[in-house]
mmCIF file of C-alpha atoms in Angstrom:
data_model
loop_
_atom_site.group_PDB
_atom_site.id
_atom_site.type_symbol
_atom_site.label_atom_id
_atom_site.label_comp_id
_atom_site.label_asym_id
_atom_site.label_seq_id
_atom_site.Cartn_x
_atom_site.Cartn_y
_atom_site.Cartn_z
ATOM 1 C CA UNK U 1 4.911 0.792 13.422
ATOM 2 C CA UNK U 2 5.960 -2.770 12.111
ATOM 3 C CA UNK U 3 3.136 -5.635 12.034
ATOM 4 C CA UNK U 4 3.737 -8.798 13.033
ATOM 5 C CA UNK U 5 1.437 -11.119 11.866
ATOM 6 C CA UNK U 6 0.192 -14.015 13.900
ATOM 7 C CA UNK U 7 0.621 -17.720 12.319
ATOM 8 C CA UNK U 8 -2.503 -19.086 11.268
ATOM 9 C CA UNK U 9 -3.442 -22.435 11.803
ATOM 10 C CA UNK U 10 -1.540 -25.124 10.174
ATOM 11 C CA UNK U 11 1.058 -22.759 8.852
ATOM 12 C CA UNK U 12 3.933 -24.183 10.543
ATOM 13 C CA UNK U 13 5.713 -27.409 11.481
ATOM 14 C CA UNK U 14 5.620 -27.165 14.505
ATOM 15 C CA UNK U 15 2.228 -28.404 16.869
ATOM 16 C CA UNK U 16 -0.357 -25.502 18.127
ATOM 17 C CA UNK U 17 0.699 -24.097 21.566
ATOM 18 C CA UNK U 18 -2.077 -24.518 24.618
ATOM 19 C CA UNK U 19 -4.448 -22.448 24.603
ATOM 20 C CA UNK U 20 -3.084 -20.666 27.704
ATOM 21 C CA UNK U 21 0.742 -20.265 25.739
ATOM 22 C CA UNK U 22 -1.102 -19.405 22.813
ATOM 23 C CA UNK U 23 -2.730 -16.356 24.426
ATOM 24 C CA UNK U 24 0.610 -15.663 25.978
ATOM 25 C CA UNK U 25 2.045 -15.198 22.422
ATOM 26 C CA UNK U 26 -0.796 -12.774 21.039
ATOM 27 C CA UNK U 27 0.204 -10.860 24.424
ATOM 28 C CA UNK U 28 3.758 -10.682 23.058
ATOM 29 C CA UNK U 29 2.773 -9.708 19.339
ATOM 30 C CA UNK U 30 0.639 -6.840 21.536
ATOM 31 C CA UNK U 31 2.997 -6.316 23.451
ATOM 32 C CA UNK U 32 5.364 -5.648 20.544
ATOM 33 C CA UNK U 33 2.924 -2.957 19.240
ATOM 34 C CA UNK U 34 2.484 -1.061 22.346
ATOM 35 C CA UNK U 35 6.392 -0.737 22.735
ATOM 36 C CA UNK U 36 6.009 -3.048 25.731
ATOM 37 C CA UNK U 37 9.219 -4.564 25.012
ATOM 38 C CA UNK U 38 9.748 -5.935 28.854
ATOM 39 C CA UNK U 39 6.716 -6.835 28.865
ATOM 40 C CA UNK U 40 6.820 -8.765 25.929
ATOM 41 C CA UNK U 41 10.014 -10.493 27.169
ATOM 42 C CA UNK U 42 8.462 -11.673 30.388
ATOM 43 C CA UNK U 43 5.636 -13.247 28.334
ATOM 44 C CA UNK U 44 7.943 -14.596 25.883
ATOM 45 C CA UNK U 45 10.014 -16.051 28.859
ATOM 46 C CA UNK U 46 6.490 -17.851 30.283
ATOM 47 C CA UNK U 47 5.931 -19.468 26.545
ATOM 48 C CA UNK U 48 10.272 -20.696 26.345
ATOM 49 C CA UNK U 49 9.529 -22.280 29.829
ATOM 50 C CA UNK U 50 7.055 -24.501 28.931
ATOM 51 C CA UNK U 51 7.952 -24.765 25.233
ATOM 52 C CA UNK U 52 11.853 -23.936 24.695
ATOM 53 C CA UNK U 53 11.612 -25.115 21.087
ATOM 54 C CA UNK U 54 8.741 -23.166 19.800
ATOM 55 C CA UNK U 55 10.484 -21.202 16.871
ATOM 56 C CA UNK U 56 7.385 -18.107 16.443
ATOM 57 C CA UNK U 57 8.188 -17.560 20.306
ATOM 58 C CA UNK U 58 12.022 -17.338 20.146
ATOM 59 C CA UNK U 59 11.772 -15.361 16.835
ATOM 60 C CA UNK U 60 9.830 -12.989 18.633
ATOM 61 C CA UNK U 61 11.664 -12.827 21.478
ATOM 62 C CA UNK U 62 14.385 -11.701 19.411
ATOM 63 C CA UNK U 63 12.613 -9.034 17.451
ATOM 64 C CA UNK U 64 11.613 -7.409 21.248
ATOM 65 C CA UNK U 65 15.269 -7.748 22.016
ATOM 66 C CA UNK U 66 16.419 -6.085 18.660
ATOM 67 C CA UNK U 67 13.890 -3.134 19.891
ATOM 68 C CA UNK U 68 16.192 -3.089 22.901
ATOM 69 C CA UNK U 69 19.205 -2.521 21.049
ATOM 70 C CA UNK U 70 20.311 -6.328 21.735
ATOM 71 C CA UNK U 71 21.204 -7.211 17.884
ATOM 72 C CA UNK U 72 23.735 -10.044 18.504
ATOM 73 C CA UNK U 73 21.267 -12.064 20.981
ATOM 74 C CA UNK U 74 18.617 -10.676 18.652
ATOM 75 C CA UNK U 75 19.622 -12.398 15.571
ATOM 76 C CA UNK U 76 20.552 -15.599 16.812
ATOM 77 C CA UNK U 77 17.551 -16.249 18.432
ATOM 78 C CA UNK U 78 15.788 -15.293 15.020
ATOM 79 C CA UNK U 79 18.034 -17.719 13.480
ATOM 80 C CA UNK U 80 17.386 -20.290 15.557
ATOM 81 C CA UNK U 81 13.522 -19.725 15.397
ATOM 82 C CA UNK U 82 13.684 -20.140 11.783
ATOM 83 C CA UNK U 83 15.602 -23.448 12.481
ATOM 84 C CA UNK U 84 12.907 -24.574 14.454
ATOM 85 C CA UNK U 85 10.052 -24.010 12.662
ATOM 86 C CA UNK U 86 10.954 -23.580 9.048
ATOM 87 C CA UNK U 87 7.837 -23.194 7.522
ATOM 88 C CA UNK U 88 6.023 -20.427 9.720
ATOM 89 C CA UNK U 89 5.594 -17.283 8.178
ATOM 90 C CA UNK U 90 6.352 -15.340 11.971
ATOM 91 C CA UNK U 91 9.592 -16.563 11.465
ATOM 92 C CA UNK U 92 10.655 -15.414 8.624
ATOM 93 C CA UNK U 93 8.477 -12.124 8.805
ATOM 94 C CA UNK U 94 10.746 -11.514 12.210
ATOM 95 C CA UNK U 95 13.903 -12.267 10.701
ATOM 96 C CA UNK U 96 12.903 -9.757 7.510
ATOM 97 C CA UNK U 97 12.123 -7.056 10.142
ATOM 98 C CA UNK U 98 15.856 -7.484 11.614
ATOM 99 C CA UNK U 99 17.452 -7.152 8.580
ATOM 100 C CA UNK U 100 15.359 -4.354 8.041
ATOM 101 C CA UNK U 101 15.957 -2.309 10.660
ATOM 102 C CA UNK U 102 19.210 -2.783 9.485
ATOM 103 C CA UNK U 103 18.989 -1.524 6.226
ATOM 104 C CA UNK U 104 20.215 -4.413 4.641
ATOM 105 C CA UNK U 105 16.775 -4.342 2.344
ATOM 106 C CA UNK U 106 18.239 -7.299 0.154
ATOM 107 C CA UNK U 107 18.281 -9.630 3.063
ATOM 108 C CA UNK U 108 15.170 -9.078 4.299
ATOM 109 C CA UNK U 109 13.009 -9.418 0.704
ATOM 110 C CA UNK U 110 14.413 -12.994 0.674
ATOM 111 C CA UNK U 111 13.541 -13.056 4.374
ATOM 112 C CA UNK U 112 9.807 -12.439 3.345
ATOM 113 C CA UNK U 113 9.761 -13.740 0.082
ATOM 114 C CA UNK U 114 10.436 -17.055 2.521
ATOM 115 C CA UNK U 115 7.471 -16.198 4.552
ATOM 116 C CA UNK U 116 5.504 -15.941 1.624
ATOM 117 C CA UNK U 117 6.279 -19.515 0.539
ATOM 118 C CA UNK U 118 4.385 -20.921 3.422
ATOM 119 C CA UNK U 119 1.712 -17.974 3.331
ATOM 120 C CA UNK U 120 1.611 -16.850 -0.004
ATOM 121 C CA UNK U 121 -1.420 -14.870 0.539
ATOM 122 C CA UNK U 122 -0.208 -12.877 3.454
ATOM 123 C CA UNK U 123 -1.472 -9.060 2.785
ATOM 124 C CA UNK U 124 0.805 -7.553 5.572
ATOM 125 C CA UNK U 125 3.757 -9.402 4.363
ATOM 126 C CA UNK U 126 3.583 -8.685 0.812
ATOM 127 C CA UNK U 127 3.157 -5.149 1.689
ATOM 128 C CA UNK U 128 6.081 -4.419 3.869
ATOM 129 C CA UNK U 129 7.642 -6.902 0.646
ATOM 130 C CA UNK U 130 6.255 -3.777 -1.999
ATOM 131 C CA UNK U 131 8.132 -1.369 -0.018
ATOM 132 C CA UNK U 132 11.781 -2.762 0.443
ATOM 133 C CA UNK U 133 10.876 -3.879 -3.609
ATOM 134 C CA UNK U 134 10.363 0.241 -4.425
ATOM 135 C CA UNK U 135 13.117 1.294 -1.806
ATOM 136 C CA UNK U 136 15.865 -0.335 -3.781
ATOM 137 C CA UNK U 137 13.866 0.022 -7.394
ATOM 138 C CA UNK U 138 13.275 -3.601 -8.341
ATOM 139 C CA UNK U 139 10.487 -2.192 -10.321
ATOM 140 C CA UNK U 140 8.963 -5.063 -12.294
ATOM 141 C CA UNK U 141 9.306 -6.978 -9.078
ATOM 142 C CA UNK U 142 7.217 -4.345 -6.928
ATOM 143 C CA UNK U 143 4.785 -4.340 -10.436
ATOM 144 C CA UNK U 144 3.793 -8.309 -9.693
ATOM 145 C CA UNK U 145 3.847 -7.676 -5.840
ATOM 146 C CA UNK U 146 1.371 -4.757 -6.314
ATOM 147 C CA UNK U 147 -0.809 -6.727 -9.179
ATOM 148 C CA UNK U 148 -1.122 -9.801 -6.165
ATOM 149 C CA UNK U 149 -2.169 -7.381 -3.262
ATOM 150 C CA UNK U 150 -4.724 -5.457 -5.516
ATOM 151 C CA UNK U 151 -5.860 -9.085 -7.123
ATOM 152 C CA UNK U 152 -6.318 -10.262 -2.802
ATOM 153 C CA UNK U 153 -7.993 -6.872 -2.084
ATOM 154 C CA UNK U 154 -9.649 -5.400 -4.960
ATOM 155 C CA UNK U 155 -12.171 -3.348 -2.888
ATOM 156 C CA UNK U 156 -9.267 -1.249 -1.650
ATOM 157 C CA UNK U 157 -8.348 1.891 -2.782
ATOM 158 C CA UNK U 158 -5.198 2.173 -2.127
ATOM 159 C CA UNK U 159 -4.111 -1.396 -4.072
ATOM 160 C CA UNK U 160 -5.468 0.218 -7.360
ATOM 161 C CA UNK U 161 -3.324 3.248 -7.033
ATOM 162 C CA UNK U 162 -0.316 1.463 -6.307
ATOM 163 C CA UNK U 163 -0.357 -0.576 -8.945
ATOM 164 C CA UNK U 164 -1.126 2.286 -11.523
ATOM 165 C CA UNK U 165 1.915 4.084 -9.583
ATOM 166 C CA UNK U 166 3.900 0.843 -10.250
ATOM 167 C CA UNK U 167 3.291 0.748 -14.037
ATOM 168 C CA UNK U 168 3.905 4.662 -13.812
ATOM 169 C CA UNK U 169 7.269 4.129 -12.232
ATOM 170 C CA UNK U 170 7.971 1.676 -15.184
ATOM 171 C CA UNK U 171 6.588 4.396 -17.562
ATOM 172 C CA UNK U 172 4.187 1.491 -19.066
ATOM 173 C CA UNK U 173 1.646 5.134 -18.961
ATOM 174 C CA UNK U 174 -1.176 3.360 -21.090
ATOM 175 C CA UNK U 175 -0.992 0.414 -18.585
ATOM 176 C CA UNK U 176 -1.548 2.840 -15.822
ATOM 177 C CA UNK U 177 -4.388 5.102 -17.740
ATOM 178 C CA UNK U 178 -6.387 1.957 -17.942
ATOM 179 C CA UNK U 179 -5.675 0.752 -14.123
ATOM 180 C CA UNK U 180 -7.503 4.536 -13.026
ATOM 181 C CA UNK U 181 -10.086 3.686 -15.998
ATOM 182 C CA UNK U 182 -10.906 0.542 -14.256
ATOM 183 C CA UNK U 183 -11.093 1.667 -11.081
ATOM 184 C CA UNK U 184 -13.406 4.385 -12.182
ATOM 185 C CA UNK U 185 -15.621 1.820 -13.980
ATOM 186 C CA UNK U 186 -15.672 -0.175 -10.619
ATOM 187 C CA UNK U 187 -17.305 2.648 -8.612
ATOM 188 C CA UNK U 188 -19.672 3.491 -11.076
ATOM 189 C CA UNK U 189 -23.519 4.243 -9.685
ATOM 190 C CA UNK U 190 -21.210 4.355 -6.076
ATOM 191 C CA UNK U 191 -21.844 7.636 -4.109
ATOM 192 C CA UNK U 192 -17.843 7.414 -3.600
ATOM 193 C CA UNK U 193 -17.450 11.039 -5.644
ATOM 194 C CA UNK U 194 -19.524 12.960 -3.469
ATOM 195 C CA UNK U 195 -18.553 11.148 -0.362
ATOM 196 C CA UNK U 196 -15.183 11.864 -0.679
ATOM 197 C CA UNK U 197 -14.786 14.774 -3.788
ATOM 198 C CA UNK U 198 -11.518 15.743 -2.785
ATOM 199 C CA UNK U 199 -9.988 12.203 -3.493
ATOM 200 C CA UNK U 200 -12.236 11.523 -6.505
ATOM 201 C CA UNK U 201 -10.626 14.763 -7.632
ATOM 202 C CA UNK U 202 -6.633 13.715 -6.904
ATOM 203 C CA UNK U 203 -7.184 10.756 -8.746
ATOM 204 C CA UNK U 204 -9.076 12.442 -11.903
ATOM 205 C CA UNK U 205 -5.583 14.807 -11.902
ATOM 206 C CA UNK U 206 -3.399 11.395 -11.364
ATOM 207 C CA UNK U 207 -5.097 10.224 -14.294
ATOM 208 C CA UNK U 208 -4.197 13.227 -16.340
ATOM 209 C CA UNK U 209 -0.902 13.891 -15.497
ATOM 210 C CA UNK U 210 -0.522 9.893 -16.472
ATOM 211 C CA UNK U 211 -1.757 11.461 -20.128
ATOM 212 C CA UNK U 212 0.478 14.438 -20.088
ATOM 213 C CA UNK U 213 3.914 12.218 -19.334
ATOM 214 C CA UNK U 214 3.163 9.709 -21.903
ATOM 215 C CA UNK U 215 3.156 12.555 -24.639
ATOM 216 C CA UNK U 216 -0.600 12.809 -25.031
ATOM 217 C CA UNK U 217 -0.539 16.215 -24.429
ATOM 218 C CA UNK U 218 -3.621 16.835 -26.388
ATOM 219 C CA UNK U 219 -5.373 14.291 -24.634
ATOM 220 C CA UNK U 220 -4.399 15.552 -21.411
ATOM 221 C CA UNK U 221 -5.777 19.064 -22.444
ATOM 222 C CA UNK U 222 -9.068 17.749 -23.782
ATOM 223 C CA UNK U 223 -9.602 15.040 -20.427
ATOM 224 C CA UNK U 224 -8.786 18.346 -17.996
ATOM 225 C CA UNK U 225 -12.317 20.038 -19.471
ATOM 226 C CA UNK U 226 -13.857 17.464 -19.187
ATOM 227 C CA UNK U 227 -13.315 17.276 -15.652
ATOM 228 C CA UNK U 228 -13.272 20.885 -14.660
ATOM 229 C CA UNK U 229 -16.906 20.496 -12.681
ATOM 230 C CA UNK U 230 -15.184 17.477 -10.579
ATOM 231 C CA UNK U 231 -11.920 18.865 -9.977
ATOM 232 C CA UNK U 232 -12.255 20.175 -5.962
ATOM 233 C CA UNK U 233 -8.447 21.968 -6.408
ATOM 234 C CA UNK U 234 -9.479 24.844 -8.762
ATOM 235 C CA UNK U 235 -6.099 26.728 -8.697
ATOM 236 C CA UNK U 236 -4.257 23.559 -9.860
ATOM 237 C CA UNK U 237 -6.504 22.647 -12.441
ATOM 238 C CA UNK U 238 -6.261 26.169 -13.652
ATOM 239 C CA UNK U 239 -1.947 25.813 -13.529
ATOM 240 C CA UNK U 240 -2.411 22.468 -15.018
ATOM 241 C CA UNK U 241 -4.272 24.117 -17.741
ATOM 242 C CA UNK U 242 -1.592 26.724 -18.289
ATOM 243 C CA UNK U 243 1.249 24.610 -18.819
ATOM 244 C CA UNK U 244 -0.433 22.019 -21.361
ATOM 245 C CA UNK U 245 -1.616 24.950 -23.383
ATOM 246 C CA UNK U 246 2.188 26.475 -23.135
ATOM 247 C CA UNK U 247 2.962 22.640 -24.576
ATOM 248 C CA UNK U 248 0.645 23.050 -26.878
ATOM 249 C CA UNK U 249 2.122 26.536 -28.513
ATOM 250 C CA UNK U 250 -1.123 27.830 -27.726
ATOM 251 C CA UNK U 251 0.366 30.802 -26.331
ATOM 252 C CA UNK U 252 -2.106 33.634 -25.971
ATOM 253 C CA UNK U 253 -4.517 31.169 -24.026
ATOM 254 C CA UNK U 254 -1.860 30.247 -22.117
ATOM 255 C CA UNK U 255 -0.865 33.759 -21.086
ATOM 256 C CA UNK U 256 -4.505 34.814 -20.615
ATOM 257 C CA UNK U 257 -4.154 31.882 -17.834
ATOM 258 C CA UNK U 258 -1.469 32.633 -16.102
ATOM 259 C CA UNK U 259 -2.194 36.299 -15.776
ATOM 260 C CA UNK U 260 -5.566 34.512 -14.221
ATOM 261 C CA UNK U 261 -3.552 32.982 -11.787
ATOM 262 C CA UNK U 262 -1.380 35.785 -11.119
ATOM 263 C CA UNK U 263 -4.189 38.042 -9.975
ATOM 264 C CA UNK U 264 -4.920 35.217 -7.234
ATOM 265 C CA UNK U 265 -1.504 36.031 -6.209
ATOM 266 C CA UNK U 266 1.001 37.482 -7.656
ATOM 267 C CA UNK U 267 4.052 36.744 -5.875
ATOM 268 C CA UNK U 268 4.084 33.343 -7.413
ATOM 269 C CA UNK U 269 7.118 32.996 -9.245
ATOM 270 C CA UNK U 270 6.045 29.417 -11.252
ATOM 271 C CA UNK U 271 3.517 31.494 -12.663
ATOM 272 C CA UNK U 272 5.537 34.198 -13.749
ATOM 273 C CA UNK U 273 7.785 31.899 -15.175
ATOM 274 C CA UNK U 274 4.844 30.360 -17.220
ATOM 275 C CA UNK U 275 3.453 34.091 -18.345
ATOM 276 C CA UNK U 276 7.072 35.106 -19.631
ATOM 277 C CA UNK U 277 7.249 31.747 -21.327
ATOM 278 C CA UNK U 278 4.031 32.506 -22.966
ATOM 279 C CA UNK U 279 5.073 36.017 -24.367
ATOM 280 C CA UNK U 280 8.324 34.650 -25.619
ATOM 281 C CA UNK U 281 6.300 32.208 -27.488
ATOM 282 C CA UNK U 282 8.174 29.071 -25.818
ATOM 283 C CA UNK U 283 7.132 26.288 -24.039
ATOM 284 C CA UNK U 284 9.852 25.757 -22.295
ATOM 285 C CA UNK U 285 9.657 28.246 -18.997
ATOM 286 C CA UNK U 286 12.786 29.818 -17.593
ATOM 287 C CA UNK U 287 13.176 30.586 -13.689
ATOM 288 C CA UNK U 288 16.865 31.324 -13.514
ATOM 289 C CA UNK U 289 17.827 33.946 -15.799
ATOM 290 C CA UNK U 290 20.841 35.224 -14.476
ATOM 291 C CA UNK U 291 22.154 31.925 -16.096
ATOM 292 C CA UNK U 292 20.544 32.171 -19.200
ATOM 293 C CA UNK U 293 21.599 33.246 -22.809
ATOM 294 C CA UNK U 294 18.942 36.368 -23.277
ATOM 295 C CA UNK U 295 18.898 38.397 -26.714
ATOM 296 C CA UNK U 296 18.323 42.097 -26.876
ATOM 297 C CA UNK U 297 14.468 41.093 -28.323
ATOM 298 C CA UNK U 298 13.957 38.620 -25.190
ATOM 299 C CA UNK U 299 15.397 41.663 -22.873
ATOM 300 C CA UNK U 300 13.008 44.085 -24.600
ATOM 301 C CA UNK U 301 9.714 41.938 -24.263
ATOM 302 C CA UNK U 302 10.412 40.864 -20.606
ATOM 303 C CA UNK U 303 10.603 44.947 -20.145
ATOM 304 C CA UNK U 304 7.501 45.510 -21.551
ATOM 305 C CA UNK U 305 5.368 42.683 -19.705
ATOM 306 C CA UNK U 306 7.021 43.435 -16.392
ATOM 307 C CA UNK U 307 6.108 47.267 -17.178
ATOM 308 C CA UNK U 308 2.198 46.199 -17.383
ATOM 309 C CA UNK U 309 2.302 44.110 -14.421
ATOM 310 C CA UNK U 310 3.880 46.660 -12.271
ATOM 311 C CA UNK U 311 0.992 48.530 -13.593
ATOM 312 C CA UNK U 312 -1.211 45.978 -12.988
ATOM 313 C CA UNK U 313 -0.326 44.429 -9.465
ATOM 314 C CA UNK U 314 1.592 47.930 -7.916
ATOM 315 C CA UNK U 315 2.116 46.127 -4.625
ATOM 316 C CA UNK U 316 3.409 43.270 -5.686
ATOM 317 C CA UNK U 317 7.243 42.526 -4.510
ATOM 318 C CA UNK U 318 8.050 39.881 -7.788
ATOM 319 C CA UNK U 319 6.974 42.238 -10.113
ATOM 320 C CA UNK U 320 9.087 44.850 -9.233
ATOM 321 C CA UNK U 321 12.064 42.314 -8.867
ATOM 322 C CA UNK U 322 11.184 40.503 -12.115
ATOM 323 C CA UNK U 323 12.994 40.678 -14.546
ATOM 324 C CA UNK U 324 16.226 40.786 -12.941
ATOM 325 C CA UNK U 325 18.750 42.871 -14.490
ATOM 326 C CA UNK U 326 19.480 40.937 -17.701
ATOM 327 C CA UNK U 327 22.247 42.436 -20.127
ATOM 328 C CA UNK U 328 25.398 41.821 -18.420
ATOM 329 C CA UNK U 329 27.199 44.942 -16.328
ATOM 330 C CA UNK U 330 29.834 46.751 -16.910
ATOM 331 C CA UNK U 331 33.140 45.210 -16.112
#
C-alpha cells in the first residue's frame, strides 16, 4: 500500500483548514488506505465545498480518482493542487504517486524530490524516493538518500542495512564491511542476538559474503569460524565454508565438506558440483557438462568419485545420473 503523508503544520502556503475540514481530510488520507475510494471522494467533495482552493484536498481527490481508473481528471486535479499550494509536501507526494503508478519513475523522483524541498526530513517520502532511485539504478543517488534516512532514524534496523546494501550495489565493499561493523558496535551489551538469533545470524553472513565479493577471500574464511557458534543456518554456513575453501585451492577440506553436506542430502546437485570441483582440483565448479570441454583424465576421475558415491548413497537418484555420459557418441 502507498502512504500518504499528512502536511504538518506550517508546511504549506496555504492557511490551516477548520478543524471540522481538517478531520474531513485525515478521513480521506484513511480513506485512501482502506481502499475506500467513494468514500474518500464524498469527503473530499465536503472539504472542495467549503474550500474549492485547498490544493492537499484536490491533490487527493485526484489520487482516489486515479485508484478509480480516472487518470485524465486524475492528473489535472493533481496539477492544479500543486498550483495551489506549491509548497506542501501532499502535493507533490500525490502527484509522485501518479506518475508512479504509471511507471514513469523519472517523473515522479522530481515529483518527490519537490516534496522534499518543503519537507526535507520526510521519512515516508524519502523512502518511496530510495526505491524509484534503485528501480532505475541511480546508485550514488539512492547511496545519499539511504545515508539521510539512516542519519533521521539510526535506531532502525532496516536503515543500516540499506545503506550497507547501497554501498554494496556500488561495490564500495569496505564501505559496506564497516556500515555492518558499526551497527554491530551499536548493539553491543544489547540482548538483540538472543532476542532475535536468526537475524543476528543473516546479517553476520551479509557481512561475510561483503568479504568474499571484495576478494578477501581469506578473510571471509577466517570471519566464518569465528562465527560458527552464532550462525542459526548451519547447512549454509557449512556450503559457505565449502566454496571459500574450493577458492582457496584448499581442495581436500573442501571435498571433505561437501561430501558432509551430501550425506544431509544427496540429491543436491550444487553440492555435487562443488565435490567434483574439489577432486578436479578447480575452483571453478561445473553444472552443465554436456557443454563442457572434458579430457579423458577429467572423464576418468568423475568415474571413479561417482563409483564411491553410488557406493556410498545407493538410493540416491543424482548419483546414479551423475556424471552424465561424457565422451561424445558415436555418430
Amino acid at each position: 500500500p502507498i502512504d500518504v503523508c499528512v502536511r504538518r503544520r506550517g508546511a504549506a502556503m496555504g492557511p490551516p483548514l477548520p478543524a471540522k475540514e481538517a478531520s474531513l481530510f485525515k478521513s480521506i488520507v484513511k480513506h485512501y488506505e482502506l481502499k475506500s475510494y467513494k468514500k474518500g471522494l464524498r469527503a473530499a467533495d465536503q472539504v472542495l465545498k467549503k474550500f474549492p482552493e485547498h490544493g492537499e484536498t484536490m491533490a487527493m481527490k485526484g489520487l482516489l480518482l486515479n485508484c478509480m481508473d480516472k487518470k485524465q481528471e486524475a492528473y489535472e486535479l493533481a496539477r492544479q493542487g500543486v498550483k495551489l499550494d506549491i509548497k506542501s509536501q501532499v502535493c507533490w507526494h500525490v502527484y509522485g504517486l501518479l506518475y508512479r503508478s504509471d511507471r514513469d519513475y523519472m517523473q515522479a523522483i522530481k515529483c518527490y524530490r519537490g516534496a522534499l524541498r518543503y519537507d526535507p526530513d520526510n521519512v515516508k517520502i524519502l523512502r518511496d524516493l530510495s526505491m524509484l532511485q534503485v528501480q532505475l539504478r541511480l546508485l550514488p543517488d539512492f547511496l545519499d538518500t539511504r545515508q539521510k534516512l539512516l542519519a533521521l532514524k539510526p535506531t532502525n534496523r532496516m536503515h543500516w542495512f540499506t545503506f550497507a546494501a547501497a554501498h554494496h550495489l556500488l561495490k564500495h565493499y569496505g564501505q559496506a564491511i564497516g556500515v555492518v561493523e558499526a551497527y554491530e558496535k551499536s548493539i553491543e551489551g544489547s540482548d538483540e542476538p538472543t532476542r532475535e538469533p536468526y537475524e543476528y545470524s543473516e546479517m553476520l553472513m551479509y557481512k561475510n559474503q561483503l568479504y568474499e565479493e571484495g576478494g578477501r577471500t581469506q578473510q571471509a574464511l577466517d570471519h566464518l569460524d569465528r562465527v560458527k557458534d552464532k550462525v542459526v543456518d548451519g547447512v549454509s554456513w557449512k556450503q559457505k565454508r565449502a566454496q571459500l575453501l574450493l577458492q582457496l585451492h584448499r581442495f581436500d577440506e573442501a571435498r571433505d565438506v561437501y561430501l558432509e553436506l551430501l550425506k544431509r542430502n544427496p540429491e543436491q546437485f550444487g553440492w555435487h558440483a562443488g565435490l567434483q570441483a574439489a577432486e578436479l582440483r578447480t575452483s571453478m565448479p561445473t553444472e552443465r557438462w554436456l557443454t563442457a570441454k572434458v579430457t579423458p583424465a577429467t572423464e576418468a576421475t568423475l568415474r571413479d568419485l561417482y563409483e564411491d558415491l553410488q557406493k556410498r548413497f545407493p538410493r540416491s537418484q543424482a548419483c546414479k545420473r551423475l556424471p552424465p555420459p561424457l565422451s561424445p557418441g558415436p555418430p
